[in-house]
């Protein structure tokens, strides 16, 4: 006699068609939130200015690379103490928050990138920080043996660097789908755990032995 092996069944939570409605609903909600955020958020523009550190006469050329790393770390501090905020027309806090400096491990070059809601403002901040570095290096060139020179001025950006509404909607939809999938995986496990706990509480009461009726005792009749 052939026996058919038992088939693996999905948990009751996953077999229910209503549970799977959570996934498309989560995707649509995430896409709507992401698209709304991308449409309402003010676009950001980025402009980048480049400076290069060159050794002065009778100085070690290898020192330029080390000073480039140092200038890159303190670029915003030098800009704040200098006149960069005046040239850019922004506050010191805006410079620290919106300007980033990056250096190269192979060349004594520093890139200064500024982000702003207006393209012209981003250009002003990037060039202002670069100019502050150039002036500061000129004042201390006698002790450092290097100076910073302008390599390339920032160009006015045409397109924003912040995510567009379609891209934000796509990211939001992916995030919503991920959260919806996690909900589908977690909820059946919790339901199964509650069912097992309820069954374990009812099992002792159901398996408790039923006491047998006590045997009747007969007393002898009086003669």
JSON list of N, CA and C in Angstrom, two decimals, residues 8-9 23 28 37 42 56 66-67 77 82 106 119 129 135 147 162 168-169 171 174-175 179-180 182 188 190 195 197:
[
{"chain": "A", "resi": 8, "resn": "UNK", "atom": "N", "xyz": [3.72, 20.03, 2.55]},
{"chain": "A", "resi": 8, "resn": "UNK", "atom": "CA", "xyz": [4.01, 21.15, 3.44]},
{"chain": "A", "resi": 8, "resn": "UNK", "atom": "C", "xyz": [2.97, 22.24, 3.23]},
{"chain": "A", "resi": 9, "resn": "UNK", "atom": "N", "xyz": [2.43, 22.70, 4.31]},
{"chain": "A", "resi": 9, "resn": "UNK", "atom": "CA", "xyz": [1.40, 23.74, 4.25]},
{"chain": "A", "resi": 9, "resn": "UNK", "atom": "C", "xyz": [1.97, 25.04, 4.78]},
{"chain": "A", "resi": 23, "resn": "UNK", "atom": "N", "xyz": [0.94, 44.02, 1.40]},
{"chain": "A", "resi": 23, "resn": "UNK", "atom": "CA", "xyz": [2.13, 44.32, 0.60]},
{"chain": "A", "resi": 23, "resn": "UNK", "atom": "C", "xyz": [1.87, 45.41, -0.44]},
{"chain": "A", "resi": 28, "resn": "UNK", "atom": "N", "xyz": [2.22, 51.21, -2.20]},
{"chain": "A", "resi": 28, "resn": "UNK", "atom": "CA", "xyz": [1.54, 52.44, -2.64]},
{"chain": "A", "resi": 28, "resn": "UNK", "atom": "C", "xyz": [1.71, 53.57, -1.62]},
{"chain": "A", "resi": 37, "resn": "UNK", "atom": "N", "xyz": [7.26, 63.90, -0.78]},
{"chain": "A", "resi": 37, "resn": "UNK", "atom": "CA", "xyz": [8.46, 64.54, -0.20]},
{"chain": "A", "resi": 37, "resn": "UNK", "atom": "C", "xyz": [9.34, 65.13, -1.30]},
{"chain": "A", "resi": 42, "resn": "UNK", "atom": "N", "xyz": [12.46, 71.61, -1.34]},
{"chain": "A", "resi": 42, "resn": "UNK", "atom": "CA", "xyz": [13.16, 72.57, -2.20]},
{"chain": "A", "resi": 42, "resn": "UNK", "atom": "C", "xyz": [14.41, 71.92, -2.81]},
{"chain": "A", "resi": 56, "resn": "UNK", "atom": "N", "xyz": [56.72, 76.13, -2.11]},
{"chain": "A", "resi": 56, "resn": "UNK", "atom": "CA", "xyz": [57.46, 77.36, -2.40]},
{"chain": "A", "resi": 56, "resn": "UNK", "atom": "C", "xyz": [58.89, 77.01, -2.80]},
{"chain": "A", "resi": 66, "resn": "UNK", "atom": "N", "xyz": [51.09, 66.68, 2.21]},
{"chain": "A", "resi": 66, "resn": "UNK", "atom": "CA", "xyz": [50.68, 66.69, 3.61]},
{"chain": "A", "resi": 66, "resn": "UNK", "atom": "C", "xyz": [49.91, 67.94, 3.98]},
{"chain": "A", "resi": 67, "resn": "UNK", "atom": "N", "xyz": [50.33, 69.10, 3.48]},
{"chain": "A", "resi": 67, "resn": "UNK", "atom": "CA", "xyz": [49.62, 70.34, 3.78]},
{"chain": "A", "resi": 67, "resn": "UNK", "atom": "C", "xyz": [48.25, 70.38, 3.09]},
{"chain": "A", "resi": 77, "resn": "UNK", "atom": "N", "xyz": [36.83, 76.00, 8.74]},
{"chain": "A", "resi": 77, "resn": "UNK", "atom": "CA", "xyz": [37.25, 76.87, 9.85]},
{"chain": "A", "resi": 77, "resn": "UNK", "atom": "C", "xyz": [38.01, 78.09, 9.34]},
{"chain": "A", "resi": 82, "resn": "UNK", "atom": "N", "xyz": [38.06, 83.81, 8.07]},
{"chain": "A", "resi": 82, "resn": "UNK", "atom": "CA", "xyz": [38.39, 84.78, 7.02]},
{"chain": "A", "resi": 82, "resn": "UNK", "atom": "C", "xyz": [37.17, 85.55, 6.57]},
{"chain": "A", "resi": 106, "resn": "UNK", "atom": "N", "xyz": [46.65, 61.09, -3.67]},
{"chain": "A", "resi": 106, "resn": "UNK", "atom": "CA", "xyz": [47.73, 61.04, -4.65]},
{"chain": "A", "resi": 106, "resn": "UNK", "atom": "C", "xyz": [48.19, 62.41, -5.15]},
{"chain": "A", "resi": 119, "resn": "UNK", "atom": "N", "xyz": [21.49, 78.20, -7.36]},
{"chain": "A", "resi": 119, "resn": "UNK", "atom": "CA", "xyz": [22.77, 77.87, -8.00]},
{"chain": "A", "resi": 119, "resn": "UNK", "atom": "C", "xyz": [23.83, 78.94, -7.79]},
{"chain": "A", "resi": 129, "resn": "UNK", "atom": "N", "xyz": [35.10, 80.06, -0.09]},
{"chain": "A", "resi": 129, "resn": "UNK", "atom": "CA", "xyz": [35.97, 79.22, 0.74]},
{"chain": "A", "resi": 129, "resn": "UNK", "atom": "C", "xyz": [37.32, 79.02, 0.07]},
{"chain": "A", "resi": 135, "resn": "UNK", "atom": "N", "xyz": [44.16, 83.06, 0.49]},
{"chain": "A", "resi": 135, "resn": "UNK", "atom": "CA", "xyz": [44.67, 84.18, 1.28]},
{"chain": "A", "resi": 135, "resn": "UNK", "atom": "C", "xyz": [45.37, 83.70, 2.55]},
{"chain": "A", "resi": 147, "resn": "UNK", "atom": "N", "xyz": [51.95, 77.11, -0.57]},
{"chain": "A", "resi": 147, "resn": "UNK", "atom": "CA", "xyz": [50.86, 78.06, -0.74]},
{"chain": "A", "resi": 147, "resn": "UNK", "atom": "C", "xyz": [49.77, 77.41, -1.57]},
{"chain": "A", "resi": 162, "resn": "UNK", "atom": "N", "xyz": [19.55, 67.14, -5.60]},
{"chain": "A", "resi": 162, "resn": "UNK", "atom": "CA", "xyz": [18.60, 66.48, -4.71]},
{"chain": "A", "resi": 162, "resn": "UNK", "atom": "C", "xyz": [17.72, 65.53, -5.51]},
{"chain": "A", "resi": 168, "resn": "UNK", "atom": "N", "xyz": [12.22, 59.81, -5.70]},
{"chain": "A", "resi": 168, "resn": "UNK", "atom": "CA", "xyz": [11.78, 59.70, -4.30]},
{"chain": "A", "resi": 168, "resn": "UNK", "atom": "C", "xyz": [10.61, 58.73, -4.18]},
{"chain": "A", "resi": 169, "resn": "UNK", "atom": "N", "xyz": [9.69, 58.76, -5.16]},
{"chain": "A", "resi": 169, "resn": "UNK", "atom": "CA", "xyz": [8.57, 57.82, -5.14]},
{"chain": "A", "resi": 169, "resn": "UNK", "atom": "C", "xyz": [9.05, 56.38, -5.29]},
{"chain": "A", "resi": 171, "resn": "UNK", "atom": "N", "xyz": [12.04, 55.17, -4.39]},
{"chain": "A", "resi": 171, "resn": "UNK", "atom": "CA", "xyz": [12.69, 54.79, -3.14]},
{"chain": "A", "resi": 171, "resn": "UNK", "atom": "C", "xyz": [11.65, 54.53, -2.05]},
{"chain": "A", "resi": 174, "resn": "UNK", "atom": "N", "xyz": [9.92, 51.14, -2.64]},
{"chain": "A", "resi": 174, "resn": "UNK", "atom": "CA", "xyz": [10.78, 50.02, -2.23]},
{"chain": "A", "resi": 174, "resn": "UNK", "atom": "C", "xyz": [10.81, 49.87, -0.71]},
{"chain": "A", "resi": 175, "resn": "UNK", "atom": "N", "xyz": [10.91, 51.00, -0.02]},
{"chain": "A", "resi": 175, "resn": "UNK", "atom": "CA", "xyz": [10.92, 50.94, 1.44]},
{"chain": "A", "resi": 175, "resn": "UNK", "atom": "C", "xyz": [9.58, 50.43, 1.97]},
{"chain": "A", "resi": 179, "resn": "UNK", "atom": "N", "xyz": [8.91, 47.00, 4.21]},
{"chain": "A", "resi": 179, "resn": "UNK", "atom": "CA", "xyz": [8.21, 46.98, 5.51]},
{"chain": "A", "resi": 179, "resn": "UNK", "atom": "C", "xyz": [6.97, 46.08, 5.45]},
{"chain": "A", "resi": 180, "resn": "UNK", "atom": "N", "xyz": [6.25, 46.12, 4.32]},
{"chain": "A", "resi": 180, "resn": "UNK", "atom": "CA", "xyz": [5.09, 45.24, 4.18]},
{"chain": "A", "resi": 180, "resn": "UNK", "atom": "C", "xyz": [5.47, 43.77, 4.21]},
{"chain": "A", "resi": 182, "resn": "UNK", "atom": "N", "xyz": [8.04, 42.49, 5.75]},
{"chain": "A", "resi": 182, "resn": "UNK", "atom": "CA", "xyz": [8.39, 42.16, 7.15]},
{"chain": "A", "resi": 182, "resn": "UNK", "atom": "C", "xyz": [7.14, 41.93, 7.99]},
{"chain": "A", "resi": 188, "resn": "UNK", "atom": "N", "xyz": [2.24, 36.20, 11.07]},
{"chain": "A", "resi": 188, "resn": "UNK", "atom": "CA", "xyz": [1.87, 34.78, 11.22]},
{"chain": "A", "resi": 188, "resn": "UNK", "atom": "C", "xyz": [2.62, 34.10, 12.35]},
{"chain": "A", "resi": 190, "resn": "UNK", "atom": "N", "xyz": [3.65, 35.46, 15.13]},
{"chain": "A", "resi": 190, "resn": "UNK", "atom": "CA", "xyz": [3.05, 35.86, 16.39]},
{"chain": "A", "resi": 190, "resn": "UNK", "atom": "C", "xyz": [1.72, 35.17, 16.61]},
{"chain": "A", "resi": 195, "resn": "UNK", "atom": "N", "xyz": [-1.40, 30.94, 19.38]},
{"chain": "A", "resi": 195, "resn": "UNK", "atom": "CA", "xyz": [-2.20, 29.72, 19.33]},
{"chain": "A", "resi": 195, "resn": "UNK", "atom": "C", "xyz": [-1.58, 28.59, 20.13]},
{"chain": "A", "resi": 197, "resn": "UNK", "atom": "N", "xyz": [0.44, 28.93, 22.70]},
{"chain": "A", "resi": 197, "resn": "UNK", "atom": "CA", "xyz": [0.32, 29.23, 24.12]},
{"chain": "A", "resi": 197, "resn": "UNK", "atom": "C", "xyz": [-1.08, 28.94, 24.63]}
]
